[in-house]
């Protein structure tokens, strides 16, 4: 085991204010009630954030409607593109500040917020800026929908914001977006970027709050389109509330991806892919490779190598550039991970974690591996959304497909093999929106992303992502 001197990124670049208002019609204004956002690595209260009530949601939707009717839907696509390009460049210019802020509010390692989240956020705005004046090449007679009500989760706060806002604006819609209650700060920094970019007031409105606020937004009569990313349970509630209304809906929900390793796969590369698949972002990833399916003949060797690799993962300060696994985003999420892992043991699976010292304060969970897992176990079926990997074995490709598809979800999957023909054979049979081959967790704004079954419907990214925001 190597020892490294701590290499923390400086916090000086971010200026966290004691309190934040709602961003409506181009202005920040306090709401009647507020809540606290906490650094999950230290439990330090970072700021007091406004909680939008029904009247605030009304104001935000009205502002978005005015901006839609009077400015944004009338503007030529090429002009909208200029704003989006400006926003993309401002994100790049402020990327260090945004990455540090994201790691402080979310708990994810700076290595990831700096090298994955922020470059992808900027890339998303650049990509959709390019589409704004070419929409007729995507669909015939493209017309925007109106006001989009968008609700996002806490695992990739700024990236999920980009996935929602960039295509909506490119297509000529205006938005009211609600970030998750545990990670509001980068969305509020983004509001400041909208002002810096001179985006017309009301085109983007950011309202903070918890589930009640999200519910008031998606149920609001003035919203034409609902875009939700989050848990399957809440997605179901939203689908029920939107049913029978003229609102358009896209849902990006949970996942329980299989990462399938065949006996001809390059094992060291596969180990890196497995580690990236489940321990990236503490496993708080909807498309995480949380079920390892390994061919029986190589299971022992692969697991030996995987354990050796897991023992080198560094868990700790998210701002330290050496950190591989940061903090769990909230006490509630930590409890859920603990609860499901305890159930795994009770159901008879074998639990293993490398020796690993966890900080005294904050919310932490050691990287964990479960073997002797049966398909019926809850750790093989439920989304744990944490750094916990369940291992199952298979003998034939057919068995691998059956096991991989044996969950209510269908968001992503990974295949590791030397044979191109087998990759295609698997990809045709796996019920997953994204199938990665000999890699995992690769994202690109030009590539559509989305699920089957209980992972939701609709696609984000690429040309397909435009269809969700056009009539
Ligand atoms: P969550 O469903 O609890 O919350 C998501 C968002 O919905 C939050 O902003 C929350 O405040 C809001 N919300 C809660 N109740 C609501 C209601 N009744 N009406 C409207 N809004 C409501 O999910 P979470 O725990 O924050 O996020 C984790 C989940 O998100 C995981 O299941 C994960 O798989 C999923 N996710 C999916 C994708 C994807 O692209 N498919 C991406 C990221 C996360």
XYZ file of C-alpha atoms and ligand atoms in Angstrom:
515
model
C 0.000 0.000 0.000
C 1.393 3.372 -0.999
C 1.233 6.296 1.368
C 0.641 9.743 -0.031
C 0.933 13.134 1.583
C -2.489 14.819 1.685
C -3.056 16.985 -1.401
C -6.245 18.918 -0.704
C -7.643 21.325 -3.267
C -8.052 24.803 -1.790
C -11.547 25.917 -0.846
C -10.587 29.571 -1.279
C -11.891 29.678 -4.820
C -15.491 29.296 -3.664
C -17.423 31.936 -1.853
C -20.300 30.204 -0.076
C -22.808 32.763 1.174
C -24.591 32.274 4.504
C -27.964 32.165 2.750
C -29.442 31.777 -0.744
C -32.753 32.878 -2.236
C -34.752 31.436 -5.117
C -33.751 32.455 -8.650
C -36.953 33.659 -10.322
C -37.275 36.033 -13.272
C -33.571 36.827 -13.192
C -33.529 37.874 -9.515
C -32.630 36.139 -6.260
C -35.370 36.478 -3.635
C -35.785 34.800 -0.236
C -38.720 32.492 0.420
C -40.652 32.390 3.678
C -39.036 29.146 4.826
C -35.538 27.764 4.459
C -33.468 24.619 5.040
C -29.798 23.863 5.598
C -27.394 22.263 3.191
C -24.588 20.268 4.782
C -21.101 19.134 3.750
C -21.485 15.336 3.965
C -17.750 14.853 4.582
C -17.755 16.979 7.745
C -21.437 17.564 8.665
C -20.633 21.299 8.602
C -23.654 23.451 7.727
C -22.717 25.225 4.513
C -25.651 27.589 3.987
C -29.296 28.306 4.618
C -31.275 27.792 1.392
C -34.787 29.034 0.543
C -37.554 26.483 0.404
C -40.016 27.335 -2.363
C -43.690 27.086 -1.398
C -46.698 26.899 -3.721
C -46.784 30.684 -4.258
C -43.080 30.702 -5.209
C -43.656 27.865 -7.680
C -46.523 29.932 -9.173
C -44.220 32.923 -9.568
C -41.468 30.850 -11.156
C -43.819 29.177 -13.644
C -45.390 32.566 -14.502
C -41.936 34.070 -15.087
C -41.005 31.141 -17.336
C -44.280 31.546 -19.265
C -43.718 35.274 -19.814
C -40.156 34.697 -20.969
C -41.361 31.924 -23.288
C -44.175 33.978 -24.854
C -42.359 37.279 -25.143
C -38.712 36.420 -25.788
C -37.400 32.897 -26.002
C -39.876 31.169 -28.339
C -39.669 34.138 -30.703
C -35.886 34.265 -30.825
C -34.103 32.745 -33.828
C -32.286 29.490 -33.069
C -28.949 31.066 -33.960
C -29.505 33.733 -31.288
C -30.457 31.166 -28.639
C -27.273 29.316 -29.556
C -25.174 32.373 -28.695
C -26.516 32.330 -25.128
C -25.860 28.616 -24.790
C -22.310 28.974 -26.113
C -21.769 31.838 -23.666
C -23.027 29.711 -20.782
C -20.760 26.832 -21.869
C -17.723 29.105 -21.911
C -18.577 30.604 -18.515
C -18.837 27.072 -17.092
C -15.354 26.347 -18.421
C -13.994 29.593 -17.025
C -15.522 28.902 -13.603
C -14.975 25.132 -13.692
C -12.481 24.991 -10.814
C -14.828 26.926 -8.553
C -17.808 24.784 -9.606
C -15.877 21.525 -9.128
C -14.804 22.489 -5.601
C -18.335 23.610 -4.738
C -19.784 20.360 -6.101
C -17.370 18.264 -4.043
C -18.117 20.253 -0.878
C -21.908 20.054 -1.214
C -22.122 16.521 -2.640
C -19.141 14.647 -1.144
C -17.767 13.365 -4.461
C -13.970 13.282 -4.977
C -12.522 16.406 -6.586
C -10.777 14.121 -9.101
C -14.236 13.250 -10.437
C -15.976 16.624 -10.167
C -12.955 18.279 -11.826
C -12.179 15.655 -14.503
C -15.587 14.121 -15.247
C -18.563 16.214 -14.102
C -17.426 19.687 -15.123
C -15.976 18.812 -18.558
C -19.199 16.932 -19.338
C -21.368 19.823 -18.120
C -19.606 22.263 -20.461
C -19.636 19.704 -23.301
C -23.380 19.316 -22.938
C -24.005 23.042 -23.332
C -21.617 23.242 -26.302
C -23.283 20.250 -27.932
C -26.850 21.553 -27.645
C -25.793 25.098 -28.540
C -24.775 23.594 -31.874
C -28.257 22.140 -32.407
C -30.252 25.316 -31.655
C -30.302 26.539 -35.270
C -30.401 23.070 -36.872
C -33.479 21.583 -35.236
C -35.188 20.887 -38.568
C -32.447 18.298 -39.179
C -33.597 16.505 -36.012
C -37.381 16.545 -36.471
C -39.781 17.842 -39.121
C -41.336 21.233 -38.257
C -39.667 21.610 -34.838
C -41.711 23.611 -32.322
C -40.944 24.014 -28.616
C -43.328 22.741 -25.943
C -43.429 25.781 -23.650
C -42.479 25.716 -19.956
C -40.508 22.696 -18.733
C -40.691 21.724 -15.035
C -37.524 19.784 -14.250
C -36.631 17.897 -11.058
C -33.193 16.337 -10.547
C -31.364 14.195 -7.955
C -28.224 14.764 -5.889
C -25.742 12.331 -7.406
C -24.566 14.526 -10.321
C -26.125 17.874 -9.405
C -24.639 20.081 -12.088
C -24.430 17.376 -14.749
C -28.106 16.477 -14.342
C -28.902 20.193 -14.548
C -26.978 20.398 -17.829
C -28.740 17.308 -19.209
C -32.069 18.994 -18.464
C -31.495 22.667 -19.214
C -29.262 22.563 -22.324
C -31.637 20.663 -24.659
C -34.712 22.461 -23.286
C -33.271 25.904 -24.043
C -31.798 24.860 -27.384
C -35.287 23.819 -28.500
C -36.818 27.139 -27.422
C -38.441 26.135 -24.113
C -38.053 27.980 -20.829
C -37.476 26.107 -17.577
C -38.156 25.940 -13.888
C -35.659 23.535 -12.349
C -35.577 22.115 -8.838
C -32.272 20.646 -7.669
C -32.174 18.028 -4.895
C -32.444 19.348 -1.356
C -29.023 18.020 -0.312
C -27.141 19.565 -3.260
C -28.605 22.963 -4.193
C -25.413 25.037 -4.301
C -24.071 24.422 -7.806
C -27.531 24.996 -9.311
C -27.556 28.377 -7.563
C -24.057 29.089 -8.894
C -25.445 28.206 -12.318
C -28.195 30.799 -11.778
C -25.419 33.343 -11.318
C -23.869 32.148 -14.599
C -27.210 32.759 -16.346
C -27.067 36.356 -15.099
C -23.447 36.697 -16.180
C -24.440 35.445 -19.636
C -27.235 38.080 -19.783
C -29.765 35.339 -20.356
C -33.167 37.075 -20.570
C -34.935 36.977 -17.157
C -37.325 34.064 -16.686
C -35.749 31.774 -19.287
C -34.119 29.772 -16.455
C -35.629 29.753 -12.964
C -34.100 27.735 -10.120
C -36.306 26.915 -7.167
C -34.878 25.046 -4.190
C -36.738 22.803 -1.759
C -37.506 19.150 -1.075
C -40.112 16.690 -2.368
C -43.064 19.032 -1.658
C -41.558 21.708 -3.866
C -40.861 19.164 -6.618
C -44.419 17.929 -6.380
C -45.880 21.445 -6.596
C -43.773 22.020 -9.702
C -44.639 18.835 -11.588
C -48.339 19.156 -10.709
C -48.521 22.835 -11.719
C -51.066 23.531 -14.472
C -48.761 26.028 -16.157
C -46.111 23.406 -16.925
C -46.168 21.847 -20.424
C -43.418 19.311 -19.965
C -42.170 17.403 -16.921
C -38.652 15.993 -16.915
C -37.696 13.969 -13.862
C -34.556 12.141 -12.849
C -34.638 10.290 -9.541
C -35.951 7.206 -7.843
C -38.423 4.809 -9.429
C -40.892 5.303 -6.550
C -41.122 9.051 -7.054
C -41.141 8.538 -10.835
C -44.220 6.345 -10.439
C -45.999 9.009 -8.370
C -45.201 11.620 -10.993
C -46.418 9.387 -13.831
C -49.714 8.992 -11.975
C -50.096 12.738 -11.392
C -49.287 13.620 -15.006
C -51.551 10.905 -16.503
C -54.646 12.429 -18.119
C -53.092 15.893 -18.489
C -51.674 17.272 -21.753
C -48.196 17.440 -20.149
C -45.345 15.619 -21.840
C -43.223 13.428 -19.557
C -39.760 11.871 -19.499
C -38.530 9.762 -16.581
C -34.925 8.768 -15.895
C -35.080 6.410 -12.927
C -33.051 3.801 -11.091
C -30.897 0.938 -12.299
C -29.193 -2.312 -11.279
C -26.721 -2.876 -14.079
C -24.981 -6.160 -14.757
C -21.290 -6.004 -15.558
C -20.684 -9.306 -17.363
C -17.137 -10.708 -17.503
C -16.402 -13.651 -19.821
C -13.447 -16.009 -19.416
C -11.597 -14.525 -22.415
C -11.669 -10.950 -21.060
C -8.394 -9.185 -20.222
C -8.692 -9.571 -16.463
C -6.725 -6.563 -15.244
C -8.664 -4.268 -17.558
C -11.906 -5.870 -16.436
C -10.939 -5.273 -12.793
C -10.441 -1.566 -13.545
C -13.805 -1.510 -15.293
C -15.529 -3.222 -12.375
C -13.980 -0.759 -9.913
C -14.947 2.196 -12.097
C -18.398 0.700 -12.610
C -19.330 0.451 -8.946
C -17.023 2.747 -6.955
C -17.176 5.814 -9.236
C -19.062 8.529 -7.330
C -19.396 6.210 -4.285
C -21.719 4.046 -6.366
C -24.287 6.884 -6.376
C -24.773 6.273 -10.077
C -28.031 5.177 -11.671
C -26.115 3.161 -14.280
C -23.540 1.766 -11.782
C -22.351 -1.766 -12.519
C -23.705 -2.979 -9.188
C -24.071 -6.645 -10.175
C -20.911 -8.395 -11.294
C -21.683 -11.468 -13.395
C -18.488 -13.455 -13.799
C -17.982 -16.663 -15.750
C -17.503 -19.481 -13.255
C -14.153 -20.705 -14.621
C -12.418 -17.399 -13.856
C -14.411 -16.293 -10.817
C -11.775 -17.164 -8.244
C -8.927 -15.475 -10.047
C -10.959 -12.388 -10.915
C -12.175 -11.953 -7.353
C -8.615 -12.293 -6.006
C -7.441 -9.539 -8.326
C -10.498 -7.413 -7.554
C -9.896 -7.642 -3.800
C -6.252 -6.696 -4.254
C -7.325 -3.671 -6.282
C -10.066 -2.683 -3.827
C -7.503 -2.657 -1.021
C -5.734 0.237 -2.791
C -8.839 2.474 -2.985
C -8.471 5.585 -0.879
C -11.568 6.643 1.013
C -11.634 10.098 2.571
C -11.582 13.863 2.110
C -13.409 14.600 -1.162
C -11.200 17.635 -1.742
C -7.997 15.562 -1.576
C -6.747 14.910 -5.108
C -5.680 11.362 -4.095
C -9.152 10.363 -2.959
C -10.929 7.616 -4.903
C -14.086 7.317 -2.802
C -15.594 10.353 -1.090
C -18.471 10.794 1.348
C -21.962 9.308 1.114
C -24.243 12.201 0.232
C -26.489 12.178 3.309
C -27.229 10.394 6.576
C -30.458 9.084 5.019
C -28.587 7.544 2.079
C -25.977 6.043 4.418
C -28.749 4.398 6.449
C -30.268 2.952 3.290
C -26.916 1.468 2.196
C -26.317 0.018 5.677
C -29.826 -1.417 5.836
C -29.587 -3.174 2.460
C -26.077 -4.465 3.214
C -27.266 -5.916 6.532
C -30.116 -7.624 4.689
C -27.515 -9.077 2.300
C -25.749 -10.724 5.232
C -29.012 -11.916 6.766
C -29.985 -13.518 3.464
C -26.770 -15.520 3.505
C -24.384 -13.642 1.208
C -20.735 -13.290 2.256
C -19.596 -9.735 2.914
C -16.055 -8.444 2.424
C -14.409 -5.013 2.658
C -10.697 -4.171 2.578
C -9.180 -2.779 5.782
C -9.981 0.911 5.575
C -10.021 3.704 8.107
C -13.050 5.935 7.852
C -13.085 9.533 9.140
C -14.868 10.112 12.474
C -17.220 12.812 11.258
C -19.318 12.779 8.117
C -21.067 9.972 6.255
C -18.837 7.123 5.055
C -19.134 3.576 3.800
C -16.209 1.279 2.964
C -16.124 -0.325 -0.508
C -17.951 -3.612 -0.098
C -18.158 -6.874 -1.995
C -20.817 -9.568 -1.591
C -20.201 -13.103 -2.845
C -22.492 -16.152 -2.572
C -25.291 -13.960 -3.849
C -28.477 -15.558 -5.162
C -30.633 -13.899 -7.796
C -33.503 -13.680 -5.329
C -31.460 -11.730 -2.743
C -32.446 -8.136 -2.268
C -28.843 -7.052 -2.846
C -29.196 -8.604 -6.324
C -32.532 -6.938 -7.045
C -32.735 -3.590 -5.217
C -30.795 -0.512 -6.177
C -28.408 0.115 -3.243
C -26.965 3.346 -4.690
C -23.729 3.017 -2.744
C -20.249 1.411 -2.999
C -21.581 -2.146 -2.745
C -21.016 -4.815 -5.395
C -22.976 -8.081 -5.580
C -21.215 -10.946 -7.358
C -22.999 -13.750 -9.200
C -21.532 -16.386 -11.509
C -22.667 -17.924 -14.802
C -21.527 -20.736 -17.093
C -22.954 -19.951 -20.553
C -23.663 -16.717 -22.443
C -27.381 -17.593 -22.394
C -27.297 -17.857 -18.598
C -25.450 -14.521 -18.407
C -28.213 -12.841 -20.447
C -30.978 -14.358 -18.337
C -29.351 -13.289 -15.091
C -28.452 -9.839 -16.406
C -32.067 -9.212 -17.461
C -33.517 -10.590 -14.245
C -34.252 -7.276 -12.503
C -37.097 -4.778 -12.754
C -34.592 -2.268 -14.181
C -33.022 -1.821 -17.608
C -30.718 1.164 -17.708
C -27.216 -0.070 -18.533
C -24.930 -3.091 -18.775
C -21.268 -3.919 -19.373
C -19.740 -6.775 -21.369
C -16.091 -7.853 -21.078
C -14.832 -10.257 -23.716
C -12.189 -10.510 -26.403
C -14.748 -11.445 -29.081
C -16.501 -8.730 -31.059
C -19.191 -11.191 -32.190
C -20.032 -11.984 -28.572
C -20.327 -8.294 -27.731
C -22.911 -7.876 -30.493
C -24.715 -11.071 -29.484
C -24.964 -9.824 -25.893
C -25.921 -6.259 -26.835
C -28.856 -7.563 -28.887
C -30.180 -9.525 -25.919
C -29.528 -7.296 -22.922
C -32.587 -5.214 -22.018
C -30.625 -2.082 -21.205
C -30.633 1.414 -22.681
C -26.830 1.550 -22.765
C -24.427 -1.370 -23.196
C -20.735 -0.685 -22.717
C -18.184 -3.123 -24.122
C -14.773 -3.490 -22.461
C -15.344 -0.190 -20.678
C -17.897 1.268 -18.268
C -19.459 4.599 -17.274
C -18.437 6.412 -20.456
C -20.597 9.422 -21.300
C -20.743 11.725 -24.268
C -23.298 14.463 -24.998
C -23.763 13.108 -28.532
C -24.865 9.711 -27.239
C -28.438 9.136 -26.017
C -28.916 7.783 -22.489
C -32.034 6.304 -20.898
C -33.740 3.147 -19.769
C -36.248 0.366 -20.267
C -38.738 -1.103 -17.801
C -38.607 0.521 -14.348
C -35.581 2.594 -15.347
C -37.974 4.993 -17.070
C -38.547 6.243 -20.601
C -37.276 8.989 -22.847
C -33.685 9.639 -23.854
C -31.286 12.388 -22.810
C -28.308 13.371 -24.924
C -27.761 13.292 -28.652
C -30.367 14.013 -31.284
C -32.820 11.797 -29.376
C -32.570 14.193 -26.424
C -34.087 16.972 -28.559
C -37.257 15.001 -29.218
C -38.229 15.266 -25.567
C -38.422 19.062 -25.899
C -40.083 19.454 -29.286
C -43.663 19.093 -30.423
P -35.583 10.978 -5.268
O -36.571 10.439 -6.225
O -35.832 10.813 -3.821
O -35.379 12.544 -5.509
C -35.095 13.075 -6.770
C -35.641 14.472 -6.838
O -37.068 14.418 -6.754
C -35.209 15.380 -5.702
O -35.012 16.681 -6.222
C -36.410 15.370 -4.762
O -36.524 16.526 -3.977
C -37.551 15.292 -5.748
N -38.793 14.717 -5.235
C -38.974 13.900 -4.170
N -40.286 13.569 -4.050
C -40.939 14.189 -5.069
C -42.303 14.216 -5.496
N -43.260 13.534 -4.858
N -42.602 14.931 -6.594
C -41.663 15.604 -7.276
N -40.359 15.627 -6.908
C -39.992 14.912 -5.826
O -34.215 10.333 -5.711
P -32.776 10.580 -5.091
O -32.640 9.689 -3.925
O -32.505 12.026 -4.926
O -31.849 10.120 -6.309
C -31.441 8.844 -6.463
C -32.219 8.143 -7.557
O -32.087 8.813 -8.809
C -31.697 6.770 -7.790
O -32.755 5.836 -7.841
C -31.002 6.858 -9.148
O -30.926 5.674 -9.839
C -31.815 7.881 -9.838
N -31.046 8.496 -10.927
C -31.368 8.164 -12.207
C -30.650 8.712 -13.273
C -30.981 8.347 -14.682
O -30.530 9.035 -15.593
N -31.748 7.303 -14.927
C -29.621 9.601 -13.025
C -29.316 9.928 -11.705
C -30.056 9.361 -10.673
